[in-house]
Coordinates of C-alpha atoms in Angstrom, one line a residue:
Chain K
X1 CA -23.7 -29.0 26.0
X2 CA -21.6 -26.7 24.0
X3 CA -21.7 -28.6 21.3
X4 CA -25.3 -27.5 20.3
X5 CA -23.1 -23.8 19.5
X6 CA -20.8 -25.7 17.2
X7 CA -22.0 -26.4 14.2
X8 CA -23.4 -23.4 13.1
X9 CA -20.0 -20.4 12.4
X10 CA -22.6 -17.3 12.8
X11 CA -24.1 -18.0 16.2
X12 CA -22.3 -17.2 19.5
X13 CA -22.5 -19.5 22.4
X14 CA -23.8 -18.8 25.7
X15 CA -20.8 -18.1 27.0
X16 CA -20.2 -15.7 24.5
X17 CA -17.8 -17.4 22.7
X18 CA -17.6 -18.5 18.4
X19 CA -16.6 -22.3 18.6
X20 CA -15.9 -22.6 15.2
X21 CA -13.4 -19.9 15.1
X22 CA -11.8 -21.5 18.4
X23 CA -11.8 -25.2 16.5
X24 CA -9.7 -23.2 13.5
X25 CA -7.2 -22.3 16.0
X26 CA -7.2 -25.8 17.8
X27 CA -6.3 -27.3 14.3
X28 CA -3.6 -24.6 13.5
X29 CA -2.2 -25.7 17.0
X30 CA -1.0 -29.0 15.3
X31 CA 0.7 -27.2 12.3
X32 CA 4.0 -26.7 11.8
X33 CA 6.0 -24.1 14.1
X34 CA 6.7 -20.9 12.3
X35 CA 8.4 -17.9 13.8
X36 CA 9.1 -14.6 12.5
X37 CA 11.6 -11.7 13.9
X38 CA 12.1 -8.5 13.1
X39 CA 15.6 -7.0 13.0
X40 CA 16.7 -3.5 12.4
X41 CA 17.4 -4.4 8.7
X42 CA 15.2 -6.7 7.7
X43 CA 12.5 -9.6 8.5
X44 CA 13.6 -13.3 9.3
X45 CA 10.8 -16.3 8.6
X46 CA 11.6 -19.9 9.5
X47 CA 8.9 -22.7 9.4
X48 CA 9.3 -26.5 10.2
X49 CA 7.8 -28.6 7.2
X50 CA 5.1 -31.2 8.3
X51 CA 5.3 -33.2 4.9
X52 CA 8.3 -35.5 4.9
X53 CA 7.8 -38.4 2.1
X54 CA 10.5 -39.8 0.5
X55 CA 8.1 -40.1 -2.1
X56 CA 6.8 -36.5 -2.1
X57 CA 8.5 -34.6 -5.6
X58 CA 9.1 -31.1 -3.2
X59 CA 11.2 -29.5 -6.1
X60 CA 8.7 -26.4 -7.4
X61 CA 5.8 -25.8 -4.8
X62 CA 6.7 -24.1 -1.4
X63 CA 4.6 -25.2 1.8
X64 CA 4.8 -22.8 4.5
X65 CA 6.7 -19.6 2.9
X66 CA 5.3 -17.1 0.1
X67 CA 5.8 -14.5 -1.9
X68 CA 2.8 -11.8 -1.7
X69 CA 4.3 -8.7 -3.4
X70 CA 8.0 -7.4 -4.0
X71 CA 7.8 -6.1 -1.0
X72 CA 5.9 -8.2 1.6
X73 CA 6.4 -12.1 2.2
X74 CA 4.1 -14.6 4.4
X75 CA 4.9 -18.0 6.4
X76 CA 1.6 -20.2 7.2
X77 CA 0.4 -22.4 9.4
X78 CA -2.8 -24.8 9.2
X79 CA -4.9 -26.1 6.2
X80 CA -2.7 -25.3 3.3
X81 CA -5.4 -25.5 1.0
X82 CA -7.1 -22.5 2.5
X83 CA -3.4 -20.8 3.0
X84 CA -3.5 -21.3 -1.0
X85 CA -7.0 -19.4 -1.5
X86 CA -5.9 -16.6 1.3
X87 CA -2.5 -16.0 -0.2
X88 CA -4.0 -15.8 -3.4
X89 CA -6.4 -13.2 -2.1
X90 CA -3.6 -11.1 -0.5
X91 CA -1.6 -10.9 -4.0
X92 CA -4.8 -9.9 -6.0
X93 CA -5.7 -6.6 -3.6
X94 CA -1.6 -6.1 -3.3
X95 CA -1.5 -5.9 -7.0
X96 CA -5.3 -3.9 -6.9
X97 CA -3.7 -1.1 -5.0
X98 CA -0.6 -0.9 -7.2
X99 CA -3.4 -0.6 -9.9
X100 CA -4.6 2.4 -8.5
X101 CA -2.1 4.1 -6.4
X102 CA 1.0 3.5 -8.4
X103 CA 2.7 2.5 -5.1
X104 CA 2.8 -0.6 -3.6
X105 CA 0.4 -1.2 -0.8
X106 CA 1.7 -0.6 3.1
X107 CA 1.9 -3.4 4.9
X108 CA -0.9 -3.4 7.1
X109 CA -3.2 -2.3 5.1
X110 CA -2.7 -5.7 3.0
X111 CA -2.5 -7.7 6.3
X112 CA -5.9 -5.5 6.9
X113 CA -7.6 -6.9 3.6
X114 CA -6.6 -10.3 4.6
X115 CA -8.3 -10.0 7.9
X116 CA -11.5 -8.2 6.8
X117 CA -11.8 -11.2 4.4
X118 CA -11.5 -13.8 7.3
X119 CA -13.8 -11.6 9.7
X120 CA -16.4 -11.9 7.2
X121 CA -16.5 -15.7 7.2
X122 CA -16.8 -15.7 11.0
X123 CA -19.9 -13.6 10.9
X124 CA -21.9 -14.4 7.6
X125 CA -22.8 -16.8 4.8
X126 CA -22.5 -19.5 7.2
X127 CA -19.2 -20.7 6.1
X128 CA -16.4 -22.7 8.0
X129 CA -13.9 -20.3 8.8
X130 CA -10.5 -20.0 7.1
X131 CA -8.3 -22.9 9.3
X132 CA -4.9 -20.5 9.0
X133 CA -2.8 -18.1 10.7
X134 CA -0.4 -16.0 9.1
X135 CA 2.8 -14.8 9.8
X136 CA 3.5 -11.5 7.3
X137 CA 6.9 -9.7 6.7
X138 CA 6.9 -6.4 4.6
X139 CA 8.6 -3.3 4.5
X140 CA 7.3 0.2 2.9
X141 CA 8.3 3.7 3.2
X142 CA 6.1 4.8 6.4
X143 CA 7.5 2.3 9.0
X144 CA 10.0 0.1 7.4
X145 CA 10.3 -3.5 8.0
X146 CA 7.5 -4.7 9.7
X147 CA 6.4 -8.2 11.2
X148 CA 2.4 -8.9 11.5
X149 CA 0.5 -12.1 12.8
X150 CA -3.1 -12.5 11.9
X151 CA -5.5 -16.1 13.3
X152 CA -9.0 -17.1 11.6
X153 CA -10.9 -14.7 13.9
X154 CA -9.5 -12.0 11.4
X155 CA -7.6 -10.6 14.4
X156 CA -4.3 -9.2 13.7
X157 CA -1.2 -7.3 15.4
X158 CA 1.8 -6.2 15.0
X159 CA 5.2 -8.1 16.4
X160 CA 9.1 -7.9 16.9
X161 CA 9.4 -11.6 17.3
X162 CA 6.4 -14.2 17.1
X163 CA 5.5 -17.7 16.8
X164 CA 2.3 -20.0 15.7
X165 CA 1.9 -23.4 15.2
X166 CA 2.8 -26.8 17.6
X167 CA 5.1 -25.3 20.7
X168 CA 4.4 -21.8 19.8
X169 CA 4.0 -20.5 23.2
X170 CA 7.4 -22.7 24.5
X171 CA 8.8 -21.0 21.5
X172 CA 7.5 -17.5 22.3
X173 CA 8.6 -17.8 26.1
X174 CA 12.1 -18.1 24.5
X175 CA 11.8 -15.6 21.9
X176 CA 10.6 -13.5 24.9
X177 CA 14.3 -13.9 26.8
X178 CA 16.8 -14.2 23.9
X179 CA 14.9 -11.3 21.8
X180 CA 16.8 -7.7 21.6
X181 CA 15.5 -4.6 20.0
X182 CA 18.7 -3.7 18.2
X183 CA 19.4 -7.3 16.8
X184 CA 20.5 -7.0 13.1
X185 CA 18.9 -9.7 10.6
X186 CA 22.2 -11.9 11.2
X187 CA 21.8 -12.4 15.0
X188 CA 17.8 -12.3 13.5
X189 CA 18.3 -15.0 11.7
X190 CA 20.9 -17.3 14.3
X191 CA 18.4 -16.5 16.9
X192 CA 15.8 -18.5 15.1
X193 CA 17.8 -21.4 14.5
X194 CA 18.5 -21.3 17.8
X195 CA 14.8 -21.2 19.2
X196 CA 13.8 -23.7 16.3
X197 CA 16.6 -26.1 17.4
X198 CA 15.2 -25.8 21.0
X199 CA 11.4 -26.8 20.4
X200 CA 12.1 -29.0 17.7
X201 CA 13.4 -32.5 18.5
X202 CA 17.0 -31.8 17.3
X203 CA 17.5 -35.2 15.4
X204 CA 15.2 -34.0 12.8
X205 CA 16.5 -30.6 12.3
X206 CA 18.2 -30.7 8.6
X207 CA 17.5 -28.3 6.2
X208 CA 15.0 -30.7 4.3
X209 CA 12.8 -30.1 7.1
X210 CA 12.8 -26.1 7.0
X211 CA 11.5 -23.3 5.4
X212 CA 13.8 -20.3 5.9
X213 CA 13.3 -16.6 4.3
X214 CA 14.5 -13.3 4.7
X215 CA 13.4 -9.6 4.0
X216 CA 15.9 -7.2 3.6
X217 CA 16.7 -4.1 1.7
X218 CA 19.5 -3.6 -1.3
X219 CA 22.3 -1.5 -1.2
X220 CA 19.9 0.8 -3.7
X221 CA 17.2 0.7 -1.5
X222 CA 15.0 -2.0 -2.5
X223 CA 13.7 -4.5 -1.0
X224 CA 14.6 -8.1 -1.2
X225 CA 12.9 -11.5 -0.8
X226 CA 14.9 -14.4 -0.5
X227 CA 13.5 -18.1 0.1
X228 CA 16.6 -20.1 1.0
X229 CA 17.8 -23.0 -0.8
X230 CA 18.4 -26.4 1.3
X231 CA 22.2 -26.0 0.4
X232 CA 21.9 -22.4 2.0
X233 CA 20.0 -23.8 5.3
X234 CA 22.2 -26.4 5.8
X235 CA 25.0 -23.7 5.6
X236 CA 23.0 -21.7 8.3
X237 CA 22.2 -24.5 11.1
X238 CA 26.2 -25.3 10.1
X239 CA 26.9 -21.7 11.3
X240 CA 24.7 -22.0 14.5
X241 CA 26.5 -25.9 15.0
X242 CA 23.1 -27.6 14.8
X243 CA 23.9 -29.3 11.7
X244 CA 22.4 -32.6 10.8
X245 CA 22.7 -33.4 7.3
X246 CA 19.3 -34.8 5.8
X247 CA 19.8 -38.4 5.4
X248 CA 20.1 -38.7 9.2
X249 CA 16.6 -37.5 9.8
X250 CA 14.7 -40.3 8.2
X251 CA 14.4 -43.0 11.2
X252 CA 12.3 -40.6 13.4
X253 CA 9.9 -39.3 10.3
X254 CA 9.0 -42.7 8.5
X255 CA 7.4 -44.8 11.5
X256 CA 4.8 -46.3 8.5
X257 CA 2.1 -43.6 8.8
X258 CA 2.0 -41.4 6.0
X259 CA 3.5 -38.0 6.8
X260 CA 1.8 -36.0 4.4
X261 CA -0.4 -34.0 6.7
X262 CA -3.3 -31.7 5.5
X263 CA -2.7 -29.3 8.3
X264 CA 0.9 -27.9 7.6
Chain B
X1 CA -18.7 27.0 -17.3
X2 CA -17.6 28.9 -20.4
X3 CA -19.2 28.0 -24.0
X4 CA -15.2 26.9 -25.6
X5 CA -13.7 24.4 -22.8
X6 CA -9.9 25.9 -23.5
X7 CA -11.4 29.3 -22.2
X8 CA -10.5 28.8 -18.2
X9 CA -7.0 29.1 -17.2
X10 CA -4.8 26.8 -15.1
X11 CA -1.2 27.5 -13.9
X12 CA 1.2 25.7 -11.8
X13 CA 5.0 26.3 -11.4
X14 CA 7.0 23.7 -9.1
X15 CA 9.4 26.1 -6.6
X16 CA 12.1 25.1 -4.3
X17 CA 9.4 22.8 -1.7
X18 CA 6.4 24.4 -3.0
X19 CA 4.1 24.4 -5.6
X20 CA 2.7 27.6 -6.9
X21 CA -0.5 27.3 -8.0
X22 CA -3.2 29.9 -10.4
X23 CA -7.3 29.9 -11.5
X24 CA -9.0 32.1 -13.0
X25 CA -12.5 33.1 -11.8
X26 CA -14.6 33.7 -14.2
X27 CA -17.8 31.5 -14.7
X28 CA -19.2 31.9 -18.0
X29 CA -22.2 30.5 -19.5
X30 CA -22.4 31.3 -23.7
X31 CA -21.8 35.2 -23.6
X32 CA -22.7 35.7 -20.2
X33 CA -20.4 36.3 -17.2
X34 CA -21.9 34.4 -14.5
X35 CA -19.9 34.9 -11.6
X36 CA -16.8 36.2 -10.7
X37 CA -14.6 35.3 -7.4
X38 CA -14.8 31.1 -8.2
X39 CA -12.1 29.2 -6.9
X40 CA -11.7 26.6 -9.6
X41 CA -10.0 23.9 -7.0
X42 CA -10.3 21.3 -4.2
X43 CA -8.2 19.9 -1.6
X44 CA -7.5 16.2 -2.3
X45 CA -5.2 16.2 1.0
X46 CA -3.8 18.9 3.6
X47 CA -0.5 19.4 1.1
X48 CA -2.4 18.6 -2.4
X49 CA -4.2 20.7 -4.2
X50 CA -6.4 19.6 -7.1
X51 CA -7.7 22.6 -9.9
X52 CA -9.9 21.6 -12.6
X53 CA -11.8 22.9 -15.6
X54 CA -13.9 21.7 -18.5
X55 CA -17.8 21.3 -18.6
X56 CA -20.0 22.3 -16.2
X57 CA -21.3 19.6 -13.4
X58 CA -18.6 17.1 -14.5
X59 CA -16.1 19.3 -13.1
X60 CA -17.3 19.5 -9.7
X61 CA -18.9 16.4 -9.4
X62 CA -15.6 14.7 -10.4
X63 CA -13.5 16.7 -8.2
X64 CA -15.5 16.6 -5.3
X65 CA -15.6 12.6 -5.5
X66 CA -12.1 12.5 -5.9
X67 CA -11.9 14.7 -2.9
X68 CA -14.3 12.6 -0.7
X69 CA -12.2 9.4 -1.4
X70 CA -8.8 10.6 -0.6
X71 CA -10.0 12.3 2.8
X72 CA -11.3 8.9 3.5
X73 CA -8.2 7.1 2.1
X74 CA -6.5 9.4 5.0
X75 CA -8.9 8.7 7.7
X76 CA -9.1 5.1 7.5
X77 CA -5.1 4.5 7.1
X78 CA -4.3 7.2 9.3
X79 CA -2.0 8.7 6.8
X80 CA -2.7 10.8 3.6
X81 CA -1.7 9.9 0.0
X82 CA 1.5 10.7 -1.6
X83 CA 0.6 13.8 -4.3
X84 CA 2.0 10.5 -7.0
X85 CA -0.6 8.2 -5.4
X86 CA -3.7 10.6 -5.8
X87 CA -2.4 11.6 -9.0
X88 CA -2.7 7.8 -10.2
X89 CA -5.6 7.4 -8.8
X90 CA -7.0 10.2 -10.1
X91 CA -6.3 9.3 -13.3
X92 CA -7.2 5.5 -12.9
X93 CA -10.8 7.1 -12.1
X94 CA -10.6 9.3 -15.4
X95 CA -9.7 6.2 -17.5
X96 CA -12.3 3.8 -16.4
X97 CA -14.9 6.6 -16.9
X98 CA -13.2 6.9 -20.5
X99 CA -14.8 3.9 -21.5
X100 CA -18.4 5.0 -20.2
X101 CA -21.1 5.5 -22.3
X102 CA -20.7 9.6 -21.0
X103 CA -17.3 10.2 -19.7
X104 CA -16.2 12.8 -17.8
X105 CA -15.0 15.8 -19.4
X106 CA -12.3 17.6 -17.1
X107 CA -9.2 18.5 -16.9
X108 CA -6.6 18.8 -14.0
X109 CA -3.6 20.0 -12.7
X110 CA -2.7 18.4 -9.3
X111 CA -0.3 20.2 -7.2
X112 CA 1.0 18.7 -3.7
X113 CA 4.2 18.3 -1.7
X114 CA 5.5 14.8 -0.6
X115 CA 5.4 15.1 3.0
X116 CA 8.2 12.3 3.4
X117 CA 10.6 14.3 1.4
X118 CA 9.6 17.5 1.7
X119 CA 9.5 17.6 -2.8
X120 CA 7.0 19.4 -4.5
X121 CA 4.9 17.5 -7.7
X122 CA 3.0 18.8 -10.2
X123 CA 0.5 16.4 -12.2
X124 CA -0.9 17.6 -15.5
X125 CA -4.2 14.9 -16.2
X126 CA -6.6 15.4 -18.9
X127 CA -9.9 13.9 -20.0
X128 CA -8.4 11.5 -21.9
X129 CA -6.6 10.2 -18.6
X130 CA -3.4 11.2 -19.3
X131 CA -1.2 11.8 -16.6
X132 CA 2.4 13.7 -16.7
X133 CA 4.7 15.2 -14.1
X134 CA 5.7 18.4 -14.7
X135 CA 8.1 21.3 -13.5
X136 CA 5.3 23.6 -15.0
X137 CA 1.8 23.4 -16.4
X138 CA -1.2 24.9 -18.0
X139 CA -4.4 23.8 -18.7
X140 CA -7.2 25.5 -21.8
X141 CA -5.7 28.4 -24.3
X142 CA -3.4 29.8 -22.2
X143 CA -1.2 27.0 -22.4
X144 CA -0.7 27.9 -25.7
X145 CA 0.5 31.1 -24.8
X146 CA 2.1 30.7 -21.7
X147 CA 4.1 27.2 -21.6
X148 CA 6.6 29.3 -23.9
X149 CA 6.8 32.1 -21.4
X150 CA 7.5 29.4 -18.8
X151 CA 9.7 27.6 -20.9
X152 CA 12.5 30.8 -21.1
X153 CA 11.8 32.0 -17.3
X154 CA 11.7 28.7 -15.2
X155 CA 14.5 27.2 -13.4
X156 CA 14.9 24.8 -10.7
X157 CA 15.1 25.8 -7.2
X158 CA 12.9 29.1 -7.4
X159 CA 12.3 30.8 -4.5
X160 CA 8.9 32.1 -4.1
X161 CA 9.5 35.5 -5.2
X162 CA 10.6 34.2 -8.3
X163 CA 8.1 31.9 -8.9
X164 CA 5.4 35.1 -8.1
X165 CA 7.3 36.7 -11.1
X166 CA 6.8 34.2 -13.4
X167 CA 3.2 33.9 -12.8
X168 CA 2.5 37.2 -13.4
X169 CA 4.5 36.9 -16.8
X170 CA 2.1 34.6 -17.5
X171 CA -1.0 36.5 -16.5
X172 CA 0.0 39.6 -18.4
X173 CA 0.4 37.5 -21.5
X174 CA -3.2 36.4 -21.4
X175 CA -4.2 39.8 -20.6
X176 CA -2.1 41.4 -23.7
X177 CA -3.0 38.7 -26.5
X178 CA -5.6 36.1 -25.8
X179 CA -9.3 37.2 -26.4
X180 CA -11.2 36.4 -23.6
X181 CA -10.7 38.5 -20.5
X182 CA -9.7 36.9 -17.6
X183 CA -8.9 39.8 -15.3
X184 CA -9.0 37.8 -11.4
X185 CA -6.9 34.7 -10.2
X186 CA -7.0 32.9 -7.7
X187 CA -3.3 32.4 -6.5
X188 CA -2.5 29.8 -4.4
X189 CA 0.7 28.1 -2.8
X190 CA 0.8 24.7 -1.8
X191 CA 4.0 23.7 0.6
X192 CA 4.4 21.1 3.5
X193 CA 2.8 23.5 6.0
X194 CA -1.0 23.2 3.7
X195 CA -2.7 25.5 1.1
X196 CA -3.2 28.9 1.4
X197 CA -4.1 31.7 -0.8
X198 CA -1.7 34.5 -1.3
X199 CA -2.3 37.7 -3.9
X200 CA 0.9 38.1 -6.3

């Protein structure tokens, strides 16, 4: 009987509810976990990779972390083909404002163009709504380093720690206990590996299966993206003593089905 | 306003945390005086100030657009712009009317203070959408009498006395050797606290 209310993004149902939207989140709810924490001096983001081919050439491309500006980085979960028109939305009005203002843009008001963007396809031209949620990490001179999660309603809010994807609400229960206002980005960052090695079946933790990036500021003052290498991550989860090096994760990935997944 | 565009004077000195600001008054049309008592400016935010001269309409109509889109700049982000970020913006607006089939002919001096770091800014911007930060400024002829004046009296660091002083070196230059008579300013300081008008 709801279905009648599905098809169509620009129509409520009934109940009041927007199925479509609510459908973009079910599929984001299969992605990859991603989590994000914000630490006094800086912005951690670590995201599980879905695609896990031997054959997959993974050298250039990154799937779940990215750049947006110099100083504001995103993580993603859901249809990475839409993440890739989104993202490249966000860096056009980042670089739009620098155009004009001669500043870079605060934070929220680039996660606020994202979302007006992703409202609009929930309430006209009868479009399928943008099947991502974004995880964004940015620092400017009003409120320093700051952590923002937005979902395909075009909904966003601000966060000190925050997950999306598969397990995101175990993993937010534990964020929720281990989380401490005055963590610096290195317990930050060991905290993650820590609540990543929790949800995600620890024989496949190994750094071929991460995405790891931090936000922090120089010693002049500026700020600092850094997507880890896998040499770098295997380093970390060494640290934290949930090292598995990367050949030993195969036998649980490559049951026959192919593992490159549309929904990242 | 006046029939030669250099004929209406601008000032600004940058002070200690403030940003002293003058205008003359006169409005001018050919050989007429108009009007006396104009204040040749508008506020772009509570701590910038934005004067502006050149031909009639275009002046006004510019700066009061200007002005309409910072104040909503500061009402829908909840905080106002940076007296760098109006100036660019500013002078992003002047350059891509530059290129119009009838650009518009004005020229600026924007004078604010950096709320975050308490530093004062001056902007000098011209039709031809120029934009440089200066310690001191003048817009139409009486730069040409006047930036010298500045140039042996300023220092950094003056204290508002000081800065009083120098204006009215400048003023009394106009009123000794340039040709039109521009008898009333409107003097103005601009510091964290807003924009008020003072008499020197």
């Amino acid at each position: 009987m709801a279905r009648r209310y599905d098809s169509r993004t620009t129509i409520f149902s009934p109940e009041g509810r927007l199925y479509q939207v609510e459908y973009a989140m079910e599929a984001i709810s299969h992605a990859g976990t991603t989590l994000g924490i914000l630490a006094t001096d800086g912005v951690v983001l670590v995201a599980e990779k879905k695609s896990s081919s031997k054959l997959l050439e993974q050298l250039a491309s990154s799937e779940k972390i990215y750049q947006l500006t110099d100083h504001a980085c995103c993580a993603v979960a859901g249809y990475t083909s839409d993440a890739n028109t989104l993202v490249g939305h966000s860096r056009l009005e980042a670089q739009k404002y620098l155009y004009t203002y001669g500043e870079n843009i605060p934070v929220e008001q680039l996660v606020q163009k994202l979302c007006d963007l992703k409202q609009g396809y929930t309430q006209y031209g009868g479009l399928r709504p943008f099947g991502v949620s974004f995880l964004y990490a940015g620092h400017d001179d009003d409120h320093g380093f700051q952590l923002y999660h937005s979902d395909p309603s075009g909904n966003y809010s601000g966060w000190k720690a925050t997950c999306i994807g598969a397990s995101a609400s175990n993993a937010q229960g534990i964020l929720k206990q281990d989380y401490t206002e005055d963590m610096d980005l290195k317990q930050a960052k060991s905290l993650a590996i820590k609540v990543l090695n929790k949800i995600m079946d620890t024989t496949t933790l190994g750094s071929d299966k991460l995405e790891f990036a931090t936000l922090h500021l120089s010693s002049s003052g500026k700020v600092v993206y850094k997507l880890y290498k896998p040499e770098e991550i295997e380093a970390l989860l060494k640290e934290e003593g949930v090292n598995n090096p990367a050949g030993t994760a195969a036998p649980t990935a490559a049951t026959g089905a192919p593992t490159t997944n549309t929904v990242v | 306003m006046a029939l030669l565009p250099g004929m209406q004077a601008l000032f600004g000195i940058v002070g200690k945390d403030f940003v002293l600001t003058a205008s003359d008054t006169t409005m001018a049309r050919s050989i007429v005086v108009m009007k006396q008592g104009e204040d040749k400016s508008r506020d772009l935010t509570p701590t910038t100030q934005m004067l502006y001269s050149g031909e009639a309409g275009d002046t006004v109509q510019f700066a009061e657009y200007v002005q309409r889109n910072c104040r909503l700049y500061g009402i829908q982000n909840g905080v106002s712009l940076s007296p760098r970020a109006a100036a660019s913006y500013v002078r992003r607006e002047l350059a891509t009317s530059l290129r119009t089939r009838n650009p518009y002919h004005v020229s600026l001096l924007i004078a604010g203070v950096d709320t975050k770091t308490n530093t004062p800014e001056l902007y000098w911007l011209d039709h031809m959408a120029s934009s440089v930060k200066m310690n001191f400024a003048a817009q139409g002829h009486a730069a040409y009498f006047c930036m010298s004046t500045m140039d042996r009296y300023w220092v950094p660091d003056l204290n508002i006395e000081q800065a009083k002083s120098l204006m009215r070196k400048c003023i009394e230059e106009l009123r000794v050797r340039y040709i039109a008579s521009l008898t009333k300013f409107t003097v103005k300081i601009v510091d964290k606290d807003g924009i008020r008008e003072i008499s020197l």
